[in-house]
Coordinates of C-alpha atoms (C1' of nucleotides) in Angstrom, one line a residue:
Chain A
M146 CA -11.5 30.6 18.1
S147 CA -14.2 31.4 15.4
P148 CA -14.1 28.1 13.3
L149 CA -14.2 29.4 9.9
V150 CA -15.4 26.2 8.6
N151 CA -17.2 23.8 10.8
P152 CA -17.4 20.1 10.3
A153 CA -19.8 19.3 7.4
Y154 CA -21.7 16.2 7.0
M155 CA -19.9 14.9 3.8
G156 CA -17.3 12.4 2.4
S157 CA -16.8 9.4 5.0
M158 CA -19.0 11.3 7.7
R159 CA -21.8 9.9 5.6
H160 CA -21.3 6.4 7.0
L161 CA -22.7 8.1 10.1
T162 CA -26.3 8.9 10.5
R163 CA -26.9 12.6 10.8
V164 CA -27.8 12.2 14.3
Q165 CA -24.6 10.4 15.0
F166 CA -22.7 13.1 13.3
D167 CA -24.2 15.9 15.3
R168 CA -23.6 14.0 18.5
L169 CA -20.0 13.6 17.3
V170 CA -19.7 17.4 16.5
D171 CA -20.9 18.1 19.8
R172 CA -17.8 16.7 21.4
M173 CA -15.6 18.6 19.2
S174 CA -13.0 20.7 21.0
E175 CA -12.0 23.4 18.5
V176 CA -11.3 24.0 14.9
R177 CA -7.6 24.7 13.8
V178 CA -6.4 26.5 10.8
V179 CA -3.1 25.0 9.6
D180 CA -0.6 26.4 6.9
P181 CA 0.3 24.5 3.8
R182 CA 3.1 21.9 4.2
T183 CA 2.7 21.9 7.8
V184 CA 3.7 18.6 9.5
I185 CA 0.9 17.7 12.0
S186 CA 2.4 14.7 13.7
R187 CA 5.5 12.5 13.2
Q188 CA 6.2 9.0 13.5
D189 CA 6.0 7.6 17.0
N190 CA 4.8 10.9 18.5
P191 CA 2.2 10.1 21.4
L192 CA -1.3 11.4 20.4
E193 CA -4.1 12.0 22.6
E194 CA -6.5 13.7 20.0
S195 CA -7.7 12.8 16.6
L196 CA -8.5 15.4 13.8
L197 CA -11.3 15.6 11.3
L198 CA -10.4 17.3 8.1
C199 CA -13.0 20.0 7.2
K200 CA -11.2 21.9 4.3
G201 CA -8.1 21.1 2.4
L202 CA -6.0 18.0 1.4
M203 CA -3.8 16.1 3.8
G204 CA -1.3 13.4 3.2
R205 CA 0.2 10.6 5.3
Y206 CA 3.7 9.9 4.6
I207 CA 6.3 7.1 5.2
T208 CA 10.0 8.0 5.1
D209 CA 12.9 5.7 5.2
Q210 CA 15.6 5.8 7.7
G211 CA 17.9 8.1 5.7
G212 CA 14.9 10.4 4.8
E213 CA 15.7 10.7 1.3
R214 CA 12.9 8.5 0.1
R215 CA 9.4 9.6 1.1
R216 CA 6.2 8.3 -0.2
L217 CA 2.5 9.3 0.1
V218 CA 0.8 6.2 1.6
A219 CA -2.6 7.9 2.0
L220 CA -4.4 11.2 0.9
Q221 CA -7.1 12.6 3.0
V222 CA -10.1 14.8 1.9
P223 CA -12.7 16.7 3.6
G224 CA -14.8 14.6 5.7
D225 CA -12.0 12.1 6.5
F226 CA -10.6 11.7 9.9
V227 CA -6.7 11.8 9.3
D228 CA -5.5 10.1 12.2
L229 CA -8.5 8.1 14.1
H230 CA -6.1 5.2 14.0
S231 CA -4.3 6.9 16.7
F232 CA -7.3 6.4 19.2
P233 CA -6.6 2.6 19.5
L234 CA -2.9 2.9 18.6
H235 CA -1.8 6.0 20.6
R236 CA 1.4 6.3 18.3
L237 CA 1.5 6.2 14.5
D238 CA 4.0 4.5 12.1
H239 CA 4.0 7.5 9.7
D240 CA 4.0 11.4 9.4
V241 CA 0.8 13.2 8.7
A242 CA 1.1 16.7 7.0
C243 CA -1.0 19.3 5.2
V244 CA -0.8 19.5 1.4
E245 CA -2.5 22.9 1.4
E246 CA -4.1 25.3 4.1
C247 CA -6.4 22.9 6.1
H248 CA -9.2 23.3 8.6
L249 CA -9.1 20.6 11.3
A250 CA -11.6 19.8 13.9
V251 CA -10.1 18.5 17.1
F252 CA -11.5 15.6 19.1
K253 CA -9.8 14.4 22.1
H254 CA -9.4 10.8 22.8
A255 CA -10.9 11.1 26.1
D256 CA -14.1 12.7 24.6
L257 CA -14.4 10.0 21.9
L258 CA -14.1 7.4 24.5
A259 CA -17.0 8.9 26.5
L260 CA -19.0 9.3 23.2
M261 CA -18.5 5.6 22.3
E262 CA -19.5 4.6 25.8
E263 CA -22.8 6.3 25.5
D264 CA -23.2 5.3 21.8
A265 CA -21.7 1.8 21.1
D266 CA -23.0 1.7 17.4
L267 CA -21.2 5.1 16.8
G268 CA -18.0 3.5 18.3
R269 CA -18.4 0.7 15.7
K270 CA -19.1 3.3 12.9
L271 CA -15.8 4.8 13.8
W272 CA -14.0 1.7 13.5
A273 CA -15.6 1.0 10.2
L274 CA -14.2 4.4 9.1
T275 CA -10.6 3.1 9.7
M276 CA -11.4 -0.1 8.4
I277 CA -12.3 1.7 4.8
D278 CA -9.2 3.5 5.2
A279 CA -7.3 0.2 5.3
S280 CA -9.3 -1.0 2.3
I281 CA -8.0 2.2 0.5
H282 CA -4.5 1.1 1.6
R283 CA -4.9 -2.3 0.0
H284 CA -6.2 -0.8 -3.2
W285 CA -3.1 1.4 -3.4
A286 CA -0.7 -1.5 -2.7
F287 CA -2.5 -3.3 -5.6
R288 CA -2.5 -0.3 -7.8
I289 CA 1.3 0.2 -7.5
S290 CA 2.1 -3.4 -7.6
A291 CA -0.2 -4.7 -10.5
M292 CA -0.6 -1.5 -12.8
R293 CA 1.7 0.4 -15.1
A294 CA 2.2 4.1 -14.9
L295 CA -0.5 5.0 -17.4
E296 CA -3.1 2.9 -15.6
R297 CA -1.9 3.9 -12.1
I298 CA -2.4 7.7 -12.9
A299 CA -5.7 7.2 -14.4
N300 CA -6.8 5.2 -11.6
F301 CA -5.6 7.4 -8.8
L302 CA -7.4 10.4 -10.5
S303 CA -10.5 8.3 -10.8
E304 CA -10.3 7.6 -7.0
V305 CA -9.7 11.4 -6.0
E306 CA -12.4 12.6 -8.3
I307 CA -15.0 10.5 -6.4
R308 CA -13.5 11.2 -3.1
L309 CA -13.7 14.8 -3.5
A310 CA -17.1 14.9 -5.3
E311 CA -18.9 16.4 -2.5
D312 CA -15.9 19.1 -1.8
N313 CA -16.1 20.2 -5.3
T314 CA -18.1 23.2 -6.6
P315 CA -18.2 21.9 -10.1
V316 CA -16.4 23.9 -12.8
G317 CA -17.5 22.2 -16.0
D318 CA -16.2 18.6 -15.9
S319 CA -13.1 19.6 -13.9
F320 CA -12.2 19.1 -10.3
R321 CA -9.7 20.5 -7.8
M322 CA -6.6 18.4 -7.5
P323 CA -3.7 20.6 -6.0
L324 CA -1.1 17.9 -5.7
T325 CA 2.0 18.6 -7.8
Q326 CA 3.4 16.1 -10.4
A327 CA 5.9 15.2 -7.8
E328 CA 3.4 14.5 -5.3
L329 CA 1.6 12.4 -7.6
G330 CA 4.8 10.5 -8.2
E331 CA 5.1 10.0 -4.5
A332 CA 1.6 8.6 -4.3
C333 CA 1.7 6.3 -7.5
G334 CA 5.4 5.1 -7.2
L335 CA 6.7 7.1 -10.2
S336 CA 9.4 9.6 -10.8
T337 CA 8.3 13.1 -11.5
V338 CA 9.5 13.0 -15.1
H339 CA 7.7 9.9 -15.8
V340 CA 4.3 11.3 -14.2
N341 CA 4.9 14.2 -16.5
R342 CA 5.1 12.1 -19.7
V343 CA 2.0 10.0 -18.4
L344 CA 0.2 13.2 -18.1
R345 CA 1.1 14.3 -21.7
D346 CA -0.2 10.9 -23.0
L347 CA -3.4 11.4 -21.2
R348 CA -3.8 14.7 -22.4
E349 CA -3.0 13.7 -26.1
D350 CA -5.3 10.9 -25.9
N351 CA -8.1 13.3 -25.0
C352 CA -8.7 11.6 -21.7
L353 CA -8.0 14.3 -19.1
I354 CA -5.9 17.4 -18.6
L355 CA -4.2 18.3 -15.4
R356 CA -3.2 22.0 -15.3
D357 CA -3.0 24.7 -12.4
G358 CA -4.2 22.1 -9.7
R359 CA -7.2 21.1 -11.7
V360 CA -8.1 18.0 -13.7
T361 CA -10.3 18.4 -16.5
V362 CA -12.0 15.2 -17.4
L363 CA -12.5 15.1 -21.1
D364 CA -13.8 11.5 -21.3
R365 CA -14.7 10.0 -18.0
A366 CA -15.6 6.5 -19.3
R367 CA -12.3 6.3 -20.9
M368 CA -10.4 7.6 -17.7
Q369 CA -12.0 4.9 -15.6
R370 CA -11.4 2.2 -18.4
V371 CA -7.7 3.2 -18.8
G372 CA -7.4 3.1 -15.0
G373 CA -9.3 -0.2 -14.6
F374 CA -11.2 1.6 -12.0
D375 CA -13.8 -0.1 -9.8
P376 CA -14.9 2.0 -6.9
Y377 CA -15.9 -1.0 -4.6
F378 CA -12.9 -0.5 -2.4
L379 CA -14.4 3.0 -1.2
Y380 CA -17.3 1.4 0.3
P381 CA -19.4 4.2 -1.0
P382 CA -22.2 5.3 1.6
Q383 CA -25.7 4.6 0.3
N384 CA -26.7 8.1 0.0
V385 CA -23.9 9.2 -2.2
V386 CA -24.0 8.5 -6.0
V387 CA -20.9 7.2 -7.5
G388 CA -19.4 6.7 -11.0
Chain B
M102 CA -15.0 -31.2 16.1
S103 CA -12.0 -32.3 18.1
P104 CA -9.8 -29.1 17.5
L105 CA -6.5 -30.4 16.7
V106 CA -4.9 -27.1 17.3
N107 CA -6.4 -24.7 19.9
P108 CA -5.9 -21.0 19.7
A109 CA -2.6 -20.1 21.3
Y110 CA -1.6 -17.0 23.1
M111 CA 0.9 -16.0 20.3
G112 CA 1.5 -13.5 17.6
S113 CA -0.8 -10.5 17.5
M114 CA -2.8 -12.2 20.3
R115 CA -0.2 -11.0 22.7
H116 CA -1.6 -7.6 22.4
L117 CA -4.3 -8.9 24.7
T118 CA -3.8 -9.6 28.2
R119 CA -3.8 -13.3 29.0
V120 CA -7.2 -12.8 30.9
Q121 CA -8.6 -11.1 27.8
F122 CA -7.4 -14.0 25.6
D123 CA -9.0 -16.6 27.7
R124 CA -12.2 -14.5 27.7
L125 CA -12.0 -14.2 23.8
V126 CA -11.4 -17.9 23.5
D127 CA -14.4 -18.8 25.5
R128 CA -16.6 -17.2 22.8
M129 CA -15.1 -19.5 20.0
S130 CA -17.5 -21.6 18.2
E131 CA -15.3 -24.0 16.7
V132 CA -12.0 -24.9 15.1
R133 CA -12.1 -25.7 11.4
V134 CA -9.4 -27.6 9.5
V135 CA -9.0 -26.3 5.9
D136 CA -7.3 -27.6 2.8
P137 CA -4.4 -25.8 1.0
R138 CA -5.5 -23.2 -1.6
T139 CA -9.1 -23.2 -0.2
V140 CA -10.8 -19.8 -0.8
I141 CA -12.4 -18.9 2.6
S142 CA -14.4 -15.9 1.3
R143 CA -14.7 -13.9 -1.6
Q144 CA -14.9 -10.1 -2.3
D145 CA -18.4 -8.9 -1.4
N146 CA -19.5 -12.1 0.4
P147 CA -21.5 -11.1 3.5
L148 CA -19.7 -12.4 6.6
E149 CA -21.1 -13.2 10.0
E150 CA -18.1 -14.5 11.6
S151 CA -14.4 -13.9 11.9
L152 CA -11.6 -16.3 11.9
L153 CA -8.5 -16.5 14.1
L154 CA -5.6 -18.5 12.4
C155 CA -4.2 -21.1 14.6
K156 CA -1.9 -22.9 12.3
G157 CA -0.8 -22.4 8.6
L158 CA -0.5 -19.5 6.5
M159 CA -3.1 -17.5 4.7
G160 CA -3.3 -14.7 2.3
R161 CA -5.6 -11.9 1.3
Y162 CA -5.8 -11.3 -2.5
I163 CA -7.0 -8.5 -4.8
T164 CA -7.7 -9.4 -8.4
D165 CA -8.6 -7.2 -11.1
Q166 CA -11.9 -7.4 -13.3
G167 CA -10.4 -9.8 -15.9
G168 CA -8.9 -12.0 -13.1
E169 CA -5.8 -12.2 -14.8
R170 CA -3.7 -10.1 -12.5
R171 CA -3.8 -11.1 -8.7
R172 CA -1.8 -9.6 -5.9
L173 CA -1.2 -10.7 -2.4
V174 CA -2.1 -7.7 -0.2
A175 CA -1.7 -9.4 3.0
L176 CA -0.1 -12.5 4.6
Q177 CA -1.4 -13.7 7.8
V178 CA 0.3 -15.9 10.4
P179 CA -0.8 -18.0 13.3
G180 CA -2.2 -15.6 16.0
D181 CA -3.7 -13.3 13.4
F182 CA -7.4 -12.6 12.9
V183 CA -7.6 -13.1 9.1
D184 CA -10.9 -11.1 8.6
L185 CA -11.7 -9.2 11.8
H186 CA -12.4 -6.1 9.6
S187 CA -15.5 -7.9 8.4
F188 CA -16.9 -7.3 11.9
P189 CA -17.3 -3.5 11.2
L190 CA -17.4 -3.7 7.5
H191 CA -19.8 -6.8 6.9
R192 CA -18.3 -7.4 3.3
L193 CA -14.7 -7.4 2.3
D194 CA -12.9 -5.9 -0.7
H195 CA -10.7 -8.9 -1.3
D196 CA -10.5 -12.5 -1.2
V197 CA -9.1 -14.6 1.7
A198 CA -7.5 -18.1 1.0
C199 CA -5.3 -20.5 2.5
V200 CA -1.6 -20.9 1.4
E201 CA -1.4 -24.4 3.0
E202 CA -3.5 -26.4 5.5
C203 CA -4.8 -24.1 8.1
H204 CA -6.6 -24.4 11.4
L205 CA -9.0 -21.6 12.0
A206 CA -10.9 -20.6 15.3
V207 CA -14.4 -19.5 14.3
F208 CA -16.0 -16.4 16.2
K209 CA -19.6 -15.3 15.3
H210 CA -19.8 -11.6 15.2
A211 CA -22.8 -11.9 17.5
D212 CA -20.5 -13.4 20.0
L213 CA -17.9 -10.8 19.5
L214 CA -20.3 -8.1 19.9
A215 CA -21.4 -9.4 23.3
L216 CA -18.0 -10.0 24.3
M217 CA -17.1 -6.4 23.7
E218 CA -20.2 -5.2 25.4
E219 CA -19.0 -6.7 28.6
D220 CA -15.2 -5.7 28.1
A221 CA -15.0 -2.6 26.3
D222 CA -11.2 -2.5 26.6
L223 CA -10.9 -5.7 24.8
G224 CA -13.2 -4.3 22.1
R225 CA -10.7 -1.5 21.8
K226 CA -7.8 -4.0 21.7
L227 CA -9.5 -5.9 18.7
W228 CA -9.8 -2.5 17.2
A229 CA -6.1 -2.0 17.6
L230 CA -5.3 -5.4 16.1
T231 CA -7.0 -4.2 12.9
M232 CA -5.1 -1.0 12.7
I233 CA -1.8 -2.8 13.1
D234 CA -2.9 -4.6 10.0
A235 CA -3.5 -1.5 8.4
S236 CA 0.2 -0.4 9.4
I237 CA 1.6 -3.4 7.8
H238 CA -0.6 -2.4 4.6
R239 CA 1.1 1.1 4.5
H240 CA 4.5 -0.7 4.8
W241 CA 3.8 -3.0 1.9
A242 CA 2.7 -0.1 -0.2
F243 CA 5.9 1.7 0.8
R244 CA 8.0 -1.2 0.1
I245 CA 6.7 -1.8 -3.4
S246 CA 6.6 1.8 -4.2
A247 CA 10.1 3.0 -2.8
M248 CA 12.1 -0.2 -2.8
R249 CA 14.0 -2.2 -5.7
A250 CA 13.6 -5.8 -6.1
L251 CA 16.5 -7.0 -3.9
E252 CA 15.6 -4.6 -1.1
R253 CA 12.0 -5.7 -1.3
I254 CA 12.6 -9.4 -1.0
A255 CA 15.1 -9.0 1.9
N256 CA 12.5 -6.7 3.8
F257 CA 9.7 -9.0 3.1
L258 CA 11.6 -12.0 4.5
S259 CA 12.8 -9.9 7.5
E260 CA 9.2 -9.0 8.1
V261 CA 8.0 -12.8 7.8
E262 CA 10.9 -14.0 10.0
I263 CA 9.7 -11.7 12.8
R264 CA 6.1 -12.4 12.5
L265 CA 6.6 -16.2 12.3
A266 CA 9.1 -16.3 15.3
E267 CA 6.7 -17.7 17.8
D268 CA 5.4 -20.1 15.4
N269 CA 8.7 -21.6 14.4
T270 CA 10.4 -24.5 16.2
P271 CA 13.9 -23.1 15.5
V272 CA 15.9 -25.3 13.0
G273 CA 19.4 -23.7 13.1
D274 CA 19.1 -20.1 11.7
S275 CA 16.1 -21.3 9.5
F276 CA 12.6 -20.5 9.5
R277 CA 9.5 -22.0 7.6
M278 CA 8.3 -20.0 4.7
P279 CA 6.0 -22.1 2.5
L280 CA 5.4 -19.2 -0.2
T281 CA 6.4 -20.4 -3.6
Q282 CA 8.6 -18.0 -5.7
A283 CA 5.6 -17.0 -7.7
E284 CA 3.5 -16.1 -4.3
L285 CA 6.7 -14.0 -3.3
G286 CA 6.2 -12.3 -6.6
E287 CA 2.6 -11.8 -6.0
A288 CA 3.2 -10.1 -2.6
C289 CA 6.3 -8.0 -3.7
G290 CA 5.0 -6.9 -7.2
L291 CA 7.6 -9.1 -9.1
S292 CA 7.7 -11.4 -11.8
T293 CA 8.5 -15.1 -10.7
V294 CA 11.6 -15.0 -12.9
H295 CA 12.9 -11.9 -11.3
V296 CA 12.2 -13.3 -7.9
N297 CA 14.2 -16.3 -8.7
R298 CA 17.2 -14.1 -10.0
V299 CA 17.0 -12.0 -6.7
L300 CA 17.0 -15.1 -4.6
R301 CA 20.2 -16.2 -6.4
D302 CA 21.9 -12.9 -5.7
L303 CA 20.9 -13.1 -2.0
R304 CA 22.3 -16.7 -1.9
E305 CA 25.4 -15.7 -3.6
D306 CA 26.0 -12.8 -1.4
N307 CA 25.8 -15.3 1.6
C308 CA 22.9 -13.4 3.0
L309 CA 20.1 -16.0 2.9
I310 CA 19.0 -19.2 1.0
L311 CA 15.3 -20.2 0.3
R312 CA 14.9 -23.8 -0.3
D313 CA 12.2 -26.4 0.2
G314 CA 10.0 -23.8 1.9
R315 CA 12.5 -22.8 4.4
V316 CA 14.6 -19.5 4.6
T317 CA 18.1 -20.1 6.1
V318 CA 19.5 -16.8 7.4
L319 CA 23.2 -16.7 6.7
D320 CA 23.7 -13.3 8.0
R321 CA 20.7 -11.5 9.7
A322 CA 22.2 -8.2 10.0
R323 CA 23.1 -8.2 6.3
M324 CA 19.5 -9.3 5.4
Q325 CA 17.8 -6.6 7.4
R326 CA 20.3 -3.9 6.1
V327 CA 19.8 -5.0 2.6
G328 CA 16.1 -4.8 3.1
G329 CA 16.3 -1.4 4.9
F330 CA 14.2 -3.2 7.7
D331 CA 12.8 -1.4 10.6
P332 CA 10.2 -3.4 12.7
Y333 CA 8.4 -0.2 14.0
F334 CA 5.4 -0.8 11.7
L335 CA 4.7 -4.1 13.4
Y336 CA 3.9 -2.5 16.8
P337 CA 5.7 -5.4 18.4
P338 CA 4.0 -6.2 21.7
Q339 CA 6.3 -5.5 24.7
N340 CA 6.6 -9.1 25.9
V341 CA 7.9 -10.2 22.4
V342 CA 11.6 -9.7 21.7
V343 CA 12.2 -8.6 18.1
G344 CA 15.3 -8.2 16.0
Chain C
dC105 C1' 4.5 -44.0 -17.5
dG106 C1' 2.8 -39.1 -18.5
dT107 C1' 1.6 -34.7 -16.7
dA108 C1' 1.6 -30.9 -13.6
dT109 C1' 4.1 -27.8 -10.6
dG110 C1' 8.1 -25.5 -9.2
dC111 C1' 12.6 -23.8 -10.0
dT112 C1' 16.3 -22.1 -13.1
dT113 C1' 18.6 -19.9 -16.9
dG114 C1' 19.4 -17.1 -21.3
dA115 C1' 18.1 -13.6 -24.7
dA116 C1' 15.5 -9.9 -26.2
dT117 C1' 12.7 -6.2 -25.1
dC118 C1' 10.7 -2.3 -22.8
dA119 C1' 9.2 0.6 -19.2
dC120 C1' 10.8 3.6 -16.1
dG121 C1' 14.6 6.1 -14.0
dT122 C1' 18.5 9.3 -14.0
dC123 C1' 20.8 13.3 -15.8
dA124 C1' 20.6 17.4 -17.7
dA125 C1' 18.9 21.5 -19.9
dC126 C1' 15.5 24.7 -20.5
dT127 C1' 11.0 27.3 -19.7
dG128 C1' 7.8 30.1 -17.3
dA129 C1' 5.6 32.0 -13.2
dT130 C1' 6.2 33.8 -8.8
dG131 C1' 8.5 36.0 -5.3
dT132 C1' 12.2 38.7 -3.0
dG133 C1' 15.5 42.0 -1.7
dG134 C1' 18.8 45.5 -3.0
Chain D
dC163 C1' 12.8 48.6 -10.8
dC164 C1' 15.7 45.0 -11.9
dA165 C1' 18.7 40.9 -10.7
dC166 C1' 18.2 36.9 -8.7
dA167 C1' 16.4 32.7 -6.7
dT168 C1' 12.9 29.1 -6.4
dC169 C1' 9.6 26.0 -8.0
dA170 C1' 6.6 23.5 -11.1
dG171 C1' 6.7 22.0 -15.4
dT172 C1' 8.7 20.1 -19.8
dT173 C1' 11.6 17.6 -23.0
dG174 C1' 15.6 14.8 -24.9
dA175 C1' 19.3 11.3 -24.3
dC176 C1' 20.7 7.6 -22.3
dG177 C1' 21.1 3.7 -19.1
dT178 C1' 19.1 0.0 -16.5
dG179 C1' 16.1 -2.8 -13.8
dA180 C1' 12.6 -5.7 -14.6
dT181 C1' 9.4 -8.2 -17.8
dT182 C1' 8.4 -11.4 -21.2
dC183 C1' 9.3 -15.5 -23.9
dA184 C1' 11.2 -19.7 -24.2
dA185 C1' 13.4 -23.8 -23.1
dG186 C1' 15.2 -27.0 -19.9
dC187 C1' 15.3 -29.6 -15.3
dA188 C1' 13.7 -31.7 -11.1
dT189 C1' 10.4 -33.6 -8.2
dA190 C1' 5.9 -35.4 -7.0
dC191 C1' 1.7 -37.6 -8.3
dG192 C1' -1.8 -40.4 -10.6

DNA sequence: CGTATGCTTGAATCACGTCAACTGATGTGG
DNA sequence: CCACATCAGTTGACGTGATTCAAGCATACG
């Protein structure tokens, strides 16, 4: 088994107290290492366990009937449960897949149930985690609905920078962002070609550079201003510095 | 006091058993009647109660900093909790407002907490309700992101028809849909003018007619086909017929 | 009465999508 | 080793779906 990476107290896990986090990790079944692009679960599959992302990026995807149009409806970063909503719902309305190689801590629903029975407050914290997830969904809907391409991309990258902050070993003013331009388009409701042009504009404006899976932030204030970015929707835990 | 309309066992309440529903209603504090366009709560307001919509339509709105761009990110119909997510989150990331006159059953968070302690299964059902809400958010993001205007409107109206089904006294093949064209645009990410043109197209295609706050469905199969509609994301309760 | 609100339509504009071609990096098998 | 395929990125030309601006109409309301 030998979990190469154990769950770390980071990202959304910081909404739990340290004690609650340790109590949760005690219930973990195993850590799985999953290849890039692997589909973890598909729409309508019955699920009996939930997965905590320890390393790597994952996405949640909605595809239409024909299967030709696919959209990224959520991006999960280390410290996120990727399918905790399957605990109350049992089946999901979307697919879950790895963007890159991922390490996933497995929690059986039966074990989560037992844990919540002995710590009701932790149960409500887990509920709150799924509600922050929903807040992010609303923000995504707003972003796609109300913002133009340039603003969308700047806003999206501002969000990702904050959510990945703890996962990043800082390299100057850059952060890891392994989504391809096509995947960025799937997330922001834009064609690959247009994403490419917007990124050129942002680069030529000395705002940011996306290259080789890294975003180099040339002017953070500008990036967040261009993106009309307000991190409220992320419900940042108190002990994490934002902005 | 005299609640004109008491909570009815309808809509998303059907995910609860009849016994659970009665147990919930026992904990109700009061029923409030609220004027059209009233803002019930604003972003960041601390909340200590949640509201169950008994009659009327309500919306959840995100506005940007300037306040000039407002979007509808959720529509609530009778049988929906409009802000149950404030139970785990305490503050919301958006505003909640009435579209028309509404009747709202009030549940204090302290009472919900006590109820969930004595019926843990009901607690998980309430969690599930908020997760269906999140599923609808994902669908809205997909709709705005992946569909063109005609498809969006047809899809939106297909969704609303099903969600309002139990609330409707059937008048031929029509259902009540009191959103203005401007509000439809706020929900679907379209300008008022374009919503108007799309509605003209749908009318001239003998698909549906929106007039005087009612949608007359001329060809339901066509409406759902044009809208690429699949009701999976609504997680319809077993005892309700869909389609 | 006048004013506000919702609906409707036309004309001009533009943001973005589509199609197509080309580059460079990486990988693979003969 | 080279020939070839594949994939991410890039750019130009062109088309179009949707926005914006503007004007006009109908209804409701004080």
